[in-house]
Short mmCIF file of C-alpha atoms in Angstrom, two decimals:
data_model
loop_
_atom_site.label_atom_id
_atom_site.label_comp_id
_atom_site.label_asym_id
_atom_site.label_seq_id
_atom_site.Cartn_x
_atom_site.Cartn_y
_atom_site.Cartn_z
CA MET A 1 148.63 91.01 121.78
CA GLU A 2 149.55 87.33 121.54
CA ASN A 3 146.21 86.08 123.22
CA LEU A 4 144.36 88.82 121.15
CA GLU A 5 145.69 87.72 117.98
CA ALA A 6 145.13 83.83 118.79
CA GLU A 7 141.61 84.68 119.58
CA LYS A 8 141.03 86.38 116.30
CA LYS A 9 142.75 83.53 114.61
CA PHE A 10 140.61 80.92 116.24
CA GLU A 11 137.28 82.85 115.48
CA SER A 12 138.26 83.11 112.03
CA GLU A 13 138.89 79.32 111.91
CA LEU A 14 135.64 78.50 113.62
CA ALA A 15 133.87 80.88 111.25
CA ASN A 16 135.52 79.23 108.17
CA SER A 17 134.57 75.89 109.51
CA ARG A 18 131.16 76.90 109.97
CA LEU A 19 130.74 78.10 106.47
CA GLU A 20 132.20 74.96 105.18
CA ILE A 21 129.60 72.70 106.95
CA GLN A 22 126.87 75.14 105.54
CA GLU A 23 128.13 74.63 102.13
CA GLN A 24 128.18 71.09 102.25
CA THR A 25 124.67 70.97 103.80
CA PHE A 26 123.33 73.17 101.02
CA LYS A 27 125.12 71.00 98.33
CA ASN A 28 123.67 67.86 99.85
CA ILE A 29 120.25 69.38 99.95
CA ALA A 30 121.07 70.39 96.14
CA TRP A 31 121.55 66.86 95.26
CA GLU A 32 118.36 65.57 96.84
CA LEU A 33 116.34 68.30 95.22
CA HIS A 34 117.60 67.28 91.89
CA ASP A 35 118.24 63.48 91.95
CA ASN A 36 115.22 62.47 94.15
CA VAL A 37 112.60 65.34 93.73
CA GLY A 38 113.60 66.46 90.20
CA GLN A 39 113.33 62.66 89.32
CA LEU A 40 110.12 62.03 90.87
CA LEU A 41 108.59 64.99 88.70
CA SER A 42 110.28 63.60 85.78
CA VAL A 43 108.48 60.54 86.31
CA ALA A 44 105.31 62.37 86.78
CA ASN A 45 105.63 63.91 83.75
CA ILE A 46 106.16 60.89 81.63
CA GLN A 47 103.18 59.26 83.30
CA LEU A 48 100.93 62.04 82.11
CA ASN A 49 102.27 61.90 78.72
CA MET A 50 101.20 58.12 78.66
CA LEU A 51 97.83 59.06 80.07
CA GLU A 52 97.03 61.61 77.54
CA PRO A 53 96.03 59.04 74.48
CA LYS A 54 93.65 57.48 76.83
CA LEU A 55 91.71 60.44 77.68
CA ASP A 56 88.60 61.70 75.74
CA GLU A 57 89.14 65.03 73.97
CA ALA A 58 87.11 67.14 76.66
CA ASP A 59 89.42 66.16 79.49
CA ARG A 60 92.92 66.69 77.44
CA PRO A 61 92.96 70.47 78.37
CA GLN A 62 93.05 69.80 82.07
CA LEU A 63 95.83 67.32 81.61
CA LYS A 64 97.85 69.95 79.36
CA GLU A 65 97.43 72.37 82.31
CA THR A 66 98.47 69.79 84.94
CA LYS A 67 101.72 68.70 82.69
CA GLY A 68 102.32 72.56 82.56
CA ILE A 69 102.14 72.74 86.46
CA VAL A 70 104.66 69.67 86.73
CA GLY A 71 107.24 71.09 84.25
CA GLU A 72 107.20 74.38 85.95
CA SER A 73 107.83 72.81 89.19
CA LEU A 74 110.34 70.80 87.69
CA LYS A 75 112.13 73.95 86.32
CA GLU A 76 111.87 75.44 89.89
CA ILE A 77 113.49 72.65 91.46
CA ARG A 78 116.15 72.68 89.29
CA ASN A 79 116.86 76.46 89.61
CA LEU A 80 116.55 76.18 93.34
CA SER A 81 118.97 73.29 93.31
CA ARG A 82 121.43 75.07 91.66
CA SER A 83 121.07 78.31 93.87
CA LEU A 84 122.23 75.83 96.83
CA ASN A 85 125.26 74.21 94.82
CA LYS A 86 128.27 76.54 95.22
CA ASP A 87 129.98 74.61 92.14
CA ALA A 88 126.89 75.74 90.11
CA ILE A 89 127.18 79.28 91.54
CA LEU A 90 131.08 79.40 90.62
CA ASN A 91 130.30 78.17 87.02
CA ASP A 92 127.62 80.67 86.53
CA GLY A 93 129.32 83.65 88.33
CA LEU A 94 128.06 86.19 90.76
CA ILE A 95 125.84 88.20 88.66
CA ASN A 96 124.18 85.41 86.76
CA SER A 97 123.54 83.75 90.01
CA ILE A 98 122.02 86.66 91.57
CA LYS A 99 119.94 87.48 88.30
CA ARG A 100 118.58 83.73 88.40
CA GLU A 101 117.23 84.28 92.13
CA ILE A 102 115.99 87.90 90.84
CA ASP A 103 114.11 85.97 87.97
CA ARG A 104 112.63 83.50 90.45
CA PHE A 105 110.94 85.67 92.34
CA ASN A 106 109.42 87.54 89.24
CA ARG A 107 108.24 84.25 88.12
CA MET A 108 106.66 83.14 91.59
CA ASN A 109 105.08 86.83 91.85
CA PHE A 110 106.91 87.25 95.31
CA LEU A 111 107.40 90.80 94.40
CA ASN A 112 108.93 92.68 91.66
CA ALA A 113 112.69 92.45 91.88
CA GLN A 114 115.33 94.39 89.55
CA LEU A 115 119.12 93.81 89.32
CA SER A 116 121.21 96.78 87.79
CA VAL A 117 124.99 96.26 87.29
CA SER A 118 127.54 99.02 86.62
CA GLY A 119 131.00 99.61 86.22
CA GLU A 120 133.74 97.31 84.96
CA GLU A 121 133.39 93.99 85.77
CA CYS A 122 135.78 92.33 88.13
CA CYS A 123 136.49 88.59 88.51
CA ILE A 124 136.39 88.00 92.15
CA ASN A 125 138.22 85.00 94.22
CA ALA A 126 135.92 81.98 94.25
CA LYS A 127 135.55 81.98 98.00
CA ASP A 128 134.62 85.54 98.44
CA GLU A 129 132.12 85.44 95.52
CA ILE A 130 130.35 82.65 97.35
CA ILE A 131 130.17 84.63 100.53
CA ILE A 132 128.83 87.64 98.80
CA TYR A 133 125.93 85.74 97.25
CA ARG A 134 125.31 83.91 100.23
CA ILE A 135 124.78 87.19 102.12
CA LEU A 136 122.55 88.50 99.48
CA GLN A 137 120.61 85.32 99.94
CA GLU A 138 120.35 85.86 103.57
CA PHE A 139 118.99 89.32 102.73
CA PHE A 140 116.47 88.19 99.89
CA SER A 141 115.31 85.45 102.44
CA ASN A 142 114.33 88.24 105.18
CA VAL A 143 112.66 90.38 102.62
CA ILE A 144 110.52 87.44 101.39
CA LYS A 145 109.75 86.21 105.17
CA HIS A 146 109.45 89.41 106.90
CA ALA A 147 109.45 92.57 104.80
CA LYS A 148 106.32 92.28 103.23
CA ALA A 149 107.59 94.40 100.41
CA ASP A 150 106.50 95.12 96.79
CA ASN A 151 109.61 95.64 95.28
CA LEU A 152 113.39 94.75 95.47
CA PHE A 153 116.24 96.34 93.97
CA VAL A 154 119.77 95.07 93.76
CA ASN A 155 122.77 97.29 92.42
CA LEU A 156 126.44 95.85 91.77
CA ASN A 157 128.98 98.77 91.24
CA PHE A 158 132.25 97.75 90.35
CA GLU A 159 134.40 100.58 90.91
CA PRO A 160 137.99 100.47 90.55
CA HIS A 161 139.26 99.39 93.91
CA ARG A 162 136.14 97.90 95.35
CA LEU A 163 132.71 96.44 94.64
CA LEU A 164 129.86 98.37 96.09
CA VAL A 165 126.78 96.18 96.70
CA LYS A 166 123.30 97.71 97.53
CA ALA A 167 120.12 96.10 98.19
CA SER A 168 116.66 97.72 99.16
CA ASP A 169 113.36 96.70 99.78
CA ASP A 170 110.08 98.94 100.33
CA GLY A 171 108.91 97.02 103.20
CA ILE A 172 107.60 97.45 106.43
CA GLY A 173 111.35 97.94 107.75
CA PHE A 174 112.47 97.49 111.68
CA SER A 175 113.83 99.54 114.30
CA GLN A 176 117.53 99.19 115.19
CA THR A 177 116.85 97.98 118.64
CA ASP A 178 114.71 95.04 116.90
CA ILE A 179 117.37 93.72 114.68
CA ARG A 180 120.38 93.94 116.90
CA GLY A 181 120.64 90.50 118.23
CA SER A 182 119.15 88.80 114.73
CA ASN A 183 120.94 85.67 113.87
CA GLY A 184 120.55 86.90 110.04
CA LEU A 185 122.40 90.00 110.80
CA LEU A 186 124.97 88.25 112.70
CA ASN A 187 125.37 85.84 109.78
CA MET A 188 125.85 88.29 107.33
CA LYS A 189 128.12 90.41 109.37
CA SER A 190 130.54 87.50 110.22
CA ARG A 191 130.67 86.27 106.71
CA ALA A 192 131.39 89.96 105.59
CA ALA A 193 134.12 89.87 108.13
CA LEU A 194 135.76 86.79 106.64
CA ILE A 195 136.30 88.50 103.33
CA ASN A 196 137.30 91.83 104.83
CA ALA A 197 134.18 93.71 103.68
CA GLN A 198 132.16 96.35 105.53
CA LEU A 199 128.06 95.37 105.95
CA ASP A 200 125.91 97.74 107.15
CA LEU A 201 121.86 97.54 107.23
CA ASP A 202 119.79 100.71 107.45
CA SER A 203 116.03 100.84 108.20
CA GLU A 204 113.41 102.50 110.01
CA GLN A 205 109.93 101.22 110.73
CA GLY A 206 107.67 101.66 107.65
CA ARG A 207 110.57 102.63 105.42
CA GLY A 208 111.89 99.46 104.11
CA VAL A 209 115.59 98.09 104.82
CA THR A 210 118.74 98.92 102.73
CA LEU A 211 121.65 96.80 102.81
CA THR A 212 125.31 98.06 101.82
CA LEU A 213 128.12 95.88 101.20
CA GLU A 214 131.70 97.16 100.39
CA TYR A 215 134.12 94.72 99.00
CA PRO A 216 137.83 95.95 98.59
CA TYR A 217 139.39 93.84 95.90
CA LYS A 218 142.08 91.51 96.78
CA ASP A 219 145.62 91.26 94.85
CA ASN A 220 144.45 87.84 93.55
CA ASP A 221 141.12 89.59 92.09
CA ARG A 222 141.65 90.78 88.31
CA GLN A 223 139.62 92.97 85.92
CA ASN A 224 138.19 91.61 82.65
#
């Protein structure tokens, strides 16, 4: 029993260390996007503004269109930067952070994405909130890359003693044998285990995928 407890403790500490490294990596990428790529796009926009008075009237509509593209690119870079930075996620909260991702998918025409929230919202402790968000990010990434879906639905149901999260798509799905050893599934399950949550993925070929996450509130979670 002592050996088993020691092994569980070691696995938990290892998983926490891995998450801390991943979060720091995400934060570094967020800074690079915001400070470097974002700055370059801002400079490009300034140069376009300086160029505008020198152009013939006939060429100005094309310049205006280019400025619009640069402006939208800058906006998307900043939104992506926020989605990677856990401090921004904590500042915005779980619901607003998920909503930003949903809105980004809709703006980019990846698919039609919808978010619904039911029940009385509960404030979840910071560490667990980040993990729930990262689990959904992993699911969203798989939908975009592999599912060939037209629609994505996300529901957060704040029940009296737990948060029930359901996310589903209407894509091509997969068989359970295909996904059993998937790194994405293993990552989501290991993250869920760290917060004592139950995670299940249900799918069949041609019938999409449904993720269900049951997160029991902790003593330090509080109702609004």
